[in-house]
CSV table of C-alpha atoms in Angstrom, one decimal:
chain,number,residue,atom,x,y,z
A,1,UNK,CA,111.0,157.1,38.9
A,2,UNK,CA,111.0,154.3,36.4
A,3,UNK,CA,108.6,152.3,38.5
A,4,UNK,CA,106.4,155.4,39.0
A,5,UNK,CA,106.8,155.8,35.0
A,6,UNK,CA,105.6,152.5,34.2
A,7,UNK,CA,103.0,152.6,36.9
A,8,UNK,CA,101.2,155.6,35.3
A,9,UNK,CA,102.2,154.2,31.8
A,10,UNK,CA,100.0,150.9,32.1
A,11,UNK,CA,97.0,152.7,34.3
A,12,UNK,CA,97.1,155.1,31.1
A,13,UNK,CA,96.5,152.2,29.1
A,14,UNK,CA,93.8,150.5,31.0
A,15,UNK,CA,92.2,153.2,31.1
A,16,UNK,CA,92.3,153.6,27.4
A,17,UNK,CA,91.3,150.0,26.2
A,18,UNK,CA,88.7,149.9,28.9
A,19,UNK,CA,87.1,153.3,27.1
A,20,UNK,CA,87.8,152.1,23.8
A,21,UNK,CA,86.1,148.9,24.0
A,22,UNK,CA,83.1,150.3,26.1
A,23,UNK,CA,80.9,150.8,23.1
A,24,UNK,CA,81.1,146.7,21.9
A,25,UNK,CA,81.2,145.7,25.4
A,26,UNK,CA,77.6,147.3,26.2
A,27,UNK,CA,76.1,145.6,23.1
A,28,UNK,CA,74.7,142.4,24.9
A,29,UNK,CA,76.0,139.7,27.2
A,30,UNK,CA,78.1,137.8,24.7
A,31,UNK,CA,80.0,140.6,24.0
A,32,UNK,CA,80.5,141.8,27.3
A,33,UNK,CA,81.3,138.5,28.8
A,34,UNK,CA,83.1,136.4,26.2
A,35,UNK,CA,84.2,139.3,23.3
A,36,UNK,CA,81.7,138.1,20.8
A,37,UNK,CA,83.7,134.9,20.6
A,38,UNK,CA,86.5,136.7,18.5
A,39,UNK,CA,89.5,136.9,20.5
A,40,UNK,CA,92.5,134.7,19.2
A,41,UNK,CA,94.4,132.0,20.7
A,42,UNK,CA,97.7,133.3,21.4
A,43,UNK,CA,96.1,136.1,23.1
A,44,UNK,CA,93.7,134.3,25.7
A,45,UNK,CA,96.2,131.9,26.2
A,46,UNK,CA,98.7,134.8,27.1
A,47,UNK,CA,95.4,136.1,29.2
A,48,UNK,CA,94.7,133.1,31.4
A,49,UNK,CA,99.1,133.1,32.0
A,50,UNK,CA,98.5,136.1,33.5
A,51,UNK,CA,95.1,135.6,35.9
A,52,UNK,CA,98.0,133.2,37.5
A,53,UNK,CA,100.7,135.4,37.4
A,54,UNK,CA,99.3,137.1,41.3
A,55,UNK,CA,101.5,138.4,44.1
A,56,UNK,CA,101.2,135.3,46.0
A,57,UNK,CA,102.1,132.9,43.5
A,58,UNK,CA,106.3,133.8,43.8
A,59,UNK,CA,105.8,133.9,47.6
A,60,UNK,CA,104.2,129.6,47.4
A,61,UNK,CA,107.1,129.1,45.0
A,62,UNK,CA,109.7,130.1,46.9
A,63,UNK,CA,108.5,128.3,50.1
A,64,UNK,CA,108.3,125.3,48.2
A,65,UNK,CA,111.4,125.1,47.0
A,66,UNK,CA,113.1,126.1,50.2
A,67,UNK,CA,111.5,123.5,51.8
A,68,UNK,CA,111.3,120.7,49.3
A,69,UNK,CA,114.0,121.7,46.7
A,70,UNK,CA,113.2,122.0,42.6
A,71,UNK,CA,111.2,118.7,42.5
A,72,UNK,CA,108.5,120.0,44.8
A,73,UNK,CA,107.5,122.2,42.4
A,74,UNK,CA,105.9,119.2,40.5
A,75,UNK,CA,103.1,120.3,42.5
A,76,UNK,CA,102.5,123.0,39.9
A,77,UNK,CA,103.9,121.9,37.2
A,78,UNK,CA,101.5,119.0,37.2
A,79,UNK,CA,98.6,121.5,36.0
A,80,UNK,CA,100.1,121.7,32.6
A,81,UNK,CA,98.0,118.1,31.6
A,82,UNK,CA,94.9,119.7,33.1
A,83,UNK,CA,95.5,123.0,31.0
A,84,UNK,CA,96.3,120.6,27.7
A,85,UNK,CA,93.6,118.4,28.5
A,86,UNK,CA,91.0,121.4,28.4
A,87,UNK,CA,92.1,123.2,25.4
A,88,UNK,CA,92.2,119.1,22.7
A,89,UNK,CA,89.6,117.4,24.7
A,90,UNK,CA,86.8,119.7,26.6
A,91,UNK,CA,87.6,123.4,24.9
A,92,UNK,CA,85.3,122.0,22.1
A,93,UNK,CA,82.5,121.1,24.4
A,94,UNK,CA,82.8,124.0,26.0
A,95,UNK,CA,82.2,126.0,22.9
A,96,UNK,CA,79.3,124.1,21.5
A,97,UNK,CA,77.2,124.6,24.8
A,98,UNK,CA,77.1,127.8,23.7
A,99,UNK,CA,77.1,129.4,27.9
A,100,UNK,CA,78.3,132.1,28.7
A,101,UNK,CA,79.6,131.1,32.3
A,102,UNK,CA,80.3,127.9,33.9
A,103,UNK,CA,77.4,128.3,36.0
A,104,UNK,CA,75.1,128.6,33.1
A,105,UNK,CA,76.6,125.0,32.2
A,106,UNK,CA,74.8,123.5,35.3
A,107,UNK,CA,71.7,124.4,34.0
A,108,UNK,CA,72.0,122.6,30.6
A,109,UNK,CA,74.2,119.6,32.3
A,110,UNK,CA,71.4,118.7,35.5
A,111,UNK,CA,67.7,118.7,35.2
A,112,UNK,CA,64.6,119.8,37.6
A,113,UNK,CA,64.9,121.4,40.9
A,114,UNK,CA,68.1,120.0,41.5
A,115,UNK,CA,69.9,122.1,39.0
A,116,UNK,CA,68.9,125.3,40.6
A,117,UNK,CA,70.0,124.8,43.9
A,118,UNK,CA,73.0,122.9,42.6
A,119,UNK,CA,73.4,126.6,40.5
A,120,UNK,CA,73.1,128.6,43.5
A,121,UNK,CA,75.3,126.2,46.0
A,122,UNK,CA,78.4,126.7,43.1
A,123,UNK,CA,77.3,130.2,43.2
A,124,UNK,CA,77.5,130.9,46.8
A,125,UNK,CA,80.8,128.6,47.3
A,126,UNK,CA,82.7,129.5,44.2
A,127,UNK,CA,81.7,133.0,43.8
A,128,UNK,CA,81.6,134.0,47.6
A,129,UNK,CA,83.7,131.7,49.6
A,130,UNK,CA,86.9,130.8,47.1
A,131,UNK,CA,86.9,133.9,45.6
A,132,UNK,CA,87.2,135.6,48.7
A,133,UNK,CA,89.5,133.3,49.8
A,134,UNK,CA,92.0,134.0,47.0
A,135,UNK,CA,91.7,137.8,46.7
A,136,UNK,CA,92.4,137.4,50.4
A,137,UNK,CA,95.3,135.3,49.6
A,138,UNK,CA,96.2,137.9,46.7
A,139,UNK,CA,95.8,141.2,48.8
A,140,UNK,CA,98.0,140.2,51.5
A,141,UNK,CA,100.7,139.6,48.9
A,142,UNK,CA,100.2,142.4,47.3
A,143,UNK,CA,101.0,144.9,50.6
A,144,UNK,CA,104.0,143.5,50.6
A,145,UNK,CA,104.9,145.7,47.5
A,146,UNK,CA,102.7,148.6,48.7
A,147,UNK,CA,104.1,149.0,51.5
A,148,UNK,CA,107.4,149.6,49.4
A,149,UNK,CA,106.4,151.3,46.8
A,150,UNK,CA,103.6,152.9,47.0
A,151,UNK,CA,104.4,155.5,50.6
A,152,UNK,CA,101.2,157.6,50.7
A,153,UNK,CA,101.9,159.7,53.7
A,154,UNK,CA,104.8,161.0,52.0
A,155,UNK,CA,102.7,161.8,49.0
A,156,UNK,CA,99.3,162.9,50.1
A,157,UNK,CA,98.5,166.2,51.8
A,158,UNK,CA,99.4,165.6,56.4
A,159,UNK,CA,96.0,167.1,56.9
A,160,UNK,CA,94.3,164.8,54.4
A,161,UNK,CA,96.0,161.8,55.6
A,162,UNK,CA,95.6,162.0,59.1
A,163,UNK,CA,92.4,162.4,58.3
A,164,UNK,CA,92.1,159.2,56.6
A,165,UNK,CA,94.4,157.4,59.0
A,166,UNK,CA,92.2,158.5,62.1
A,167,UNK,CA,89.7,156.9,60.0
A,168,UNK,CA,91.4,153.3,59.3
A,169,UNK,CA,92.8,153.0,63.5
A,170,UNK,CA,89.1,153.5,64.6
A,171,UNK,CA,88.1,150.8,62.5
A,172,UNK,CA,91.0,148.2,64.2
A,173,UNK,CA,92.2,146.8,61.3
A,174,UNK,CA,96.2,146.1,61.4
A,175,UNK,CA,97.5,145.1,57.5
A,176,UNK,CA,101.5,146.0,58.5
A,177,UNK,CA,103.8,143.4,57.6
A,178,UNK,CA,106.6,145.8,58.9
A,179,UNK,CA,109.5,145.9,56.2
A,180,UNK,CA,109.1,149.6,56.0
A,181,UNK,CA,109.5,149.9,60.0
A,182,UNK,CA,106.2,152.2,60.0
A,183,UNK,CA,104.0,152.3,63.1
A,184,UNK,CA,100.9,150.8,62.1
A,185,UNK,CA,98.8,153.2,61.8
A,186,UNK,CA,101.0,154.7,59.1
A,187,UNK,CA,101.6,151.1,57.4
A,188,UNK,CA,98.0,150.2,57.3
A,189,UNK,CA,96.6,153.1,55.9
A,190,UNK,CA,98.9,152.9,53.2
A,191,UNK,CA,97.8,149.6,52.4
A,192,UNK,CA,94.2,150.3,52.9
A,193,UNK,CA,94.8,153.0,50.1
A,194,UNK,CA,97.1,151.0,47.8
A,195,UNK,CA,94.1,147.9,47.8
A,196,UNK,CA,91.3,150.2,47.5
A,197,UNK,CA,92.6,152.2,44.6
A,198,UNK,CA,93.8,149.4,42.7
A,199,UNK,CA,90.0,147.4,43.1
A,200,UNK,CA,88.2,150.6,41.7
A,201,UNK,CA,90.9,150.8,39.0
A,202,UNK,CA,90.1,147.6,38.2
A,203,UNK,CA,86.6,147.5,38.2
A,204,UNK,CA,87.0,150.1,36.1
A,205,UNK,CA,89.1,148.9,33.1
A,206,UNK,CA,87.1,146.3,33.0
A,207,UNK,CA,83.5,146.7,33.6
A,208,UNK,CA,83.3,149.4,30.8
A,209,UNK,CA,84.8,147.1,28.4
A,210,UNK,CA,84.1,144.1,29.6
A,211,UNK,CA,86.4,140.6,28.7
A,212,UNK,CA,87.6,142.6,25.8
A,213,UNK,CA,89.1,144.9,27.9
A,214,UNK,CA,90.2,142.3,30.4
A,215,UNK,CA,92.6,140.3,28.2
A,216,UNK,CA,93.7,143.7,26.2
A,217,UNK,CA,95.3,144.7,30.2
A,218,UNK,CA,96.0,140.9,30.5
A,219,UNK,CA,98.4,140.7,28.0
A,220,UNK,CA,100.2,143.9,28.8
A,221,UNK,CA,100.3,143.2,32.5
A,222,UNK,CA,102.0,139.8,31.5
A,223,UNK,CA,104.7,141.3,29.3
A,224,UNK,CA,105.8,143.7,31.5
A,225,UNK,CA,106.0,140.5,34.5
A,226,UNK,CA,107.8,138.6,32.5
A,227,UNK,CA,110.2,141.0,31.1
A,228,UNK,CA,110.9,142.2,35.0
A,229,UNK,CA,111.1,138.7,35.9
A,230,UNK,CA,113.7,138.1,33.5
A,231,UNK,CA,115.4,141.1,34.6
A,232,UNK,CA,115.0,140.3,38.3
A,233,UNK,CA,116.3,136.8,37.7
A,234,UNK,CA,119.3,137.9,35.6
A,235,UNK,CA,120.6,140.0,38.3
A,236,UNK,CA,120.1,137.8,41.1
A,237,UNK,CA,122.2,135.1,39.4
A,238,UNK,CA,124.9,137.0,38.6
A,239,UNK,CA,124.4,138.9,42.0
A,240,UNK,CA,124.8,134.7,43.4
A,241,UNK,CA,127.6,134.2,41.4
A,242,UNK,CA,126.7,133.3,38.3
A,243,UNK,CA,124.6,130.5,36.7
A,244,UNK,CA,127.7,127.9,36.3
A,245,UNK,CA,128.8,128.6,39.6
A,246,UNK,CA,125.2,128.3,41.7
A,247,UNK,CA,125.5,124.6,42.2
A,248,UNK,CA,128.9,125.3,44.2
A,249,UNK,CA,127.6,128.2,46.0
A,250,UNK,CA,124.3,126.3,47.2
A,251,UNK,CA,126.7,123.4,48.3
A,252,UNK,CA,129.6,125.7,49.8
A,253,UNK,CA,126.3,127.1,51.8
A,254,UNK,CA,124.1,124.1,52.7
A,255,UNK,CA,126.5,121.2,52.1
A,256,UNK,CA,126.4,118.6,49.4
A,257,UNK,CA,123.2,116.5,50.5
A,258,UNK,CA,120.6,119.6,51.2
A,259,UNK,CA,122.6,121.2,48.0
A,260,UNK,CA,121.8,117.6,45.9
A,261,UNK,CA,118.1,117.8,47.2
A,262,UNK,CA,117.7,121.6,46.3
A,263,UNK,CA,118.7,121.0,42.5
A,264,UNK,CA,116.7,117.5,42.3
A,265,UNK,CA,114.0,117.4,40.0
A,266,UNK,CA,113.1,113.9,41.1
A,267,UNK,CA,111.7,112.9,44.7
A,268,UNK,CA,114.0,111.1,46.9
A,269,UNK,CA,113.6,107.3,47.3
A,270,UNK,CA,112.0,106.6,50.3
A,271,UNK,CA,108.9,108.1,52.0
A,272,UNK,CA,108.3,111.0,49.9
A,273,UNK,CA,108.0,109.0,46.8
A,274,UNK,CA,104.5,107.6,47.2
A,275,UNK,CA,102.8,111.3,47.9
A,276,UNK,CA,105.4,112.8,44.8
A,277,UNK,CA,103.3,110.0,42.6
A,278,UNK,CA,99.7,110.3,44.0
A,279,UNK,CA,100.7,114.2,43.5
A,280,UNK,CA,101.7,113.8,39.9
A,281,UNK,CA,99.2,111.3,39.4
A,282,UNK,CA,95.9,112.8,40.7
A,283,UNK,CA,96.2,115.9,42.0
A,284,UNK,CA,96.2,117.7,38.3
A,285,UNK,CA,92.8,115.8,37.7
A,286,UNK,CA,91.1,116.1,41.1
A,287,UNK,CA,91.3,120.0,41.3
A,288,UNK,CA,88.1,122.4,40.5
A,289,UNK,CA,90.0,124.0,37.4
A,290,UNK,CA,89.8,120.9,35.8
A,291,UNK,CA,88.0,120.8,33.3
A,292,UNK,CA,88.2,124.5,32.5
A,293,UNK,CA,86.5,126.0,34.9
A,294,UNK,CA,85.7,129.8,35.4
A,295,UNK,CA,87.7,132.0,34.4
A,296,UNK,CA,89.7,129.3,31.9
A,297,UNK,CA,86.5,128.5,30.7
A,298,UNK,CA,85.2,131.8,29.9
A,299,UNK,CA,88.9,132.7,27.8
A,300,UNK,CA,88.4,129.4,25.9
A,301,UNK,CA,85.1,130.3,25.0
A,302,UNK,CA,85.4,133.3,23.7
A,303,UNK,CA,88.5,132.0,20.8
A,304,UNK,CA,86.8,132.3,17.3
A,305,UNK,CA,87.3,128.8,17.3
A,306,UNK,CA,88.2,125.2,18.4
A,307,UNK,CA,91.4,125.5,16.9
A,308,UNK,CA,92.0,128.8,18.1
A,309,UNK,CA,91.1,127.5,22.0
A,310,UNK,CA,93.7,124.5,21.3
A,311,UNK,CA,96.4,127.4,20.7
A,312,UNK,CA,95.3,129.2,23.9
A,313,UNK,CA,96.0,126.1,25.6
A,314,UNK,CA,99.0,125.6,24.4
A,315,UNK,CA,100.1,129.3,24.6
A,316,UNK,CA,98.6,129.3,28.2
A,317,UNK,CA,100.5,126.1,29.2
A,318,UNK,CA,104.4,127.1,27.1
A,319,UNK,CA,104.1,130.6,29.4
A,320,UNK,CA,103.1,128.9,32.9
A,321,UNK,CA,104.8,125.7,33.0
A,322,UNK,CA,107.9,126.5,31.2
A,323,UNK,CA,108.7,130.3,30.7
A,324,UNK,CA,107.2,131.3,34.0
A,325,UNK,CA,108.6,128.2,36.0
A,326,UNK,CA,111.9,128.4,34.4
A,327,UNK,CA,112.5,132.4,35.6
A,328,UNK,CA,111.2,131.5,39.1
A,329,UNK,CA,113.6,128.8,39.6
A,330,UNK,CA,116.5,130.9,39.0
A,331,UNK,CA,115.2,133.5,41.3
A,332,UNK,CA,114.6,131.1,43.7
A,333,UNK,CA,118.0,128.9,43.9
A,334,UNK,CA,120.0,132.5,43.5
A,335,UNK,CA,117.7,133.8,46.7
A,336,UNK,CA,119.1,131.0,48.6
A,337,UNK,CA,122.6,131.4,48.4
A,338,UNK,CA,122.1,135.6,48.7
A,339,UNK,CA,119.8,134.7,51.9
A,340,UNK,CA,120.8,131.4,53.7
């Protein structure tokens, strides 16, 4: 009941923030898409934390460090310089183009013909293809907690849901990734239901308000993460044995080499140590968020000022790199001794 309870208490407040900002919103295209430039630092930067906080994220985390141990996770972590370098160096530039997307930026940045279809290529790729990409990425995360949680035939009406089931077999799709031990029929529909209502619910919150009401759910989505992440990894530590005993229990259960390589935070020398420094060296640099792109971009314009985009950054960077990280570790190295 106290995950139903929080459920209905934050769709309550979406609901609310995107119906109390609708009227500033609707004004005109700055406010709708960057707030009227007003929103403070602390808050976007809390905002773009949680646009990165998805269901997927904890899944590539763990696999990482399962497979390559703490110091794989540089992979991330590396990022951080990208987000810094954004808010000191380019959140400024950003902010005196005076765009309001980063496709709008092509435009001012290129010249002639070649600036339209270079608009329309980023357009098609970035909008269509990687976005789709990543919700797809996102989704199939996601019914791995609907499928828990969220148990529609036990909920709706039978006659209304075999209704709807009928419906979702015809079609062939099969989204059951069979923790609940439901047929598929039963497992997909759910999950069918569970991604359909939470798209509406989002396109609701937030195309009456617009990026107002965006960061207002942001912000609330990423407290309530963090503060069950800090529950979740609490327990599994002291479920593992406690904190001061985890480096015995990973050893006692892998032995002391894998154990040693688990709890590294520096690449083994040998052949991993050229990739771990082109990794750390380039990857943070050569990646399409660089330089603030999307939806970074759009939270960094929209600070009442430069200074106020250089705190985002560093709000933004404090909560992904360090608080975020630091809670996923935990989980992770106390999931490894529960599930060997």
């Amino acid at each position: 009941m106290l995950d139903l309870a929080i459920l209905f208490a934050f769709v309550a407040y979406s609901l609310y923030i995107g119906w109390r900002w609708r009227w500033k919103g609707s004004r005109d295209l700055n406010e709708y898409f960057l707030a009227g430039r007003s929103i403070s630092g602390w808050r976007a930067g809390l905002s773009m934390a949680a646009t990165q906080f998805a269901a997927d994220t904890p899944l590539l985390v763990m696999g990482l460090l399962a497979v390559g141990g703490v110091f794989s996770l540089w992979r991330l972590w590396i990022y951080g310089l990208a987000f810094l370098l954004m808010g000191f160096v380019l959140g400024a530039a950003w902010r005196r183009s005076g765009v309001l997307t980063d496709a709008e930026l092509t435009m001012i940045r290129y010249s002639a013909s070649g600036a339209l279809t270079l608009r329309a290529l980023k357009a098609v790729f970035y909008g269509t293809v990687i976005n789709c990409v990543v919700l797809a990425f996102v989704l199939a995360a996601a019914t791995r907690i609907f499928e828990l949680f969220l148990p529609w035939h036990e909920w709706l009406p039978g006659g209304l849901y075999a209704g709807l089931e009928t419906l979702v077999v015809a079609s062939g799709i099969v989204i059951n990734s069979g923790l609940t031990n439901l047929p598929d029929g039963v497992a997909t529909m759910n999950n069918v239901l569970s991604i359909v209502l939470m798209l509406l619910f989002v396109a609701g919150y937030s195309t009456t308000g617009g990026l107002r009401s965006v960061i207002g759910t942001d912000v609330m989505q990423l407290l309530i993460m963090l503060t069950g992440t800090a529950l979740y990894a609490w327990f599994a530590v002291e479920y593992a044995g406690g904190l001061a005993h985890l480096p015995t229990a990973l050893e006692s259960t892998y032995g002391a080499e894998t154990a040693a390589r688990f709890l590294s935070f520096t690449p083994p020398v040998g052949d991993a140590l050229l990739p771990f420094v082109a990794i750390v060296g380039l990857q943070w640099f050569y990646q399409m968020n660089s330089d603030g792109t999307g939806y970074l971009a759009q939270r960094t314009m929209a600070c009442s000022s430069d200074a106020e985009a250089r705190r985002a950054a560093v709000v933004f960077t404090i909560t992904q790199i360090v608080v975020r990280s630091l809670l996923w570790l935990l989980i992770g190295l106390a999931l490894l001794v529960v599930f060997p």
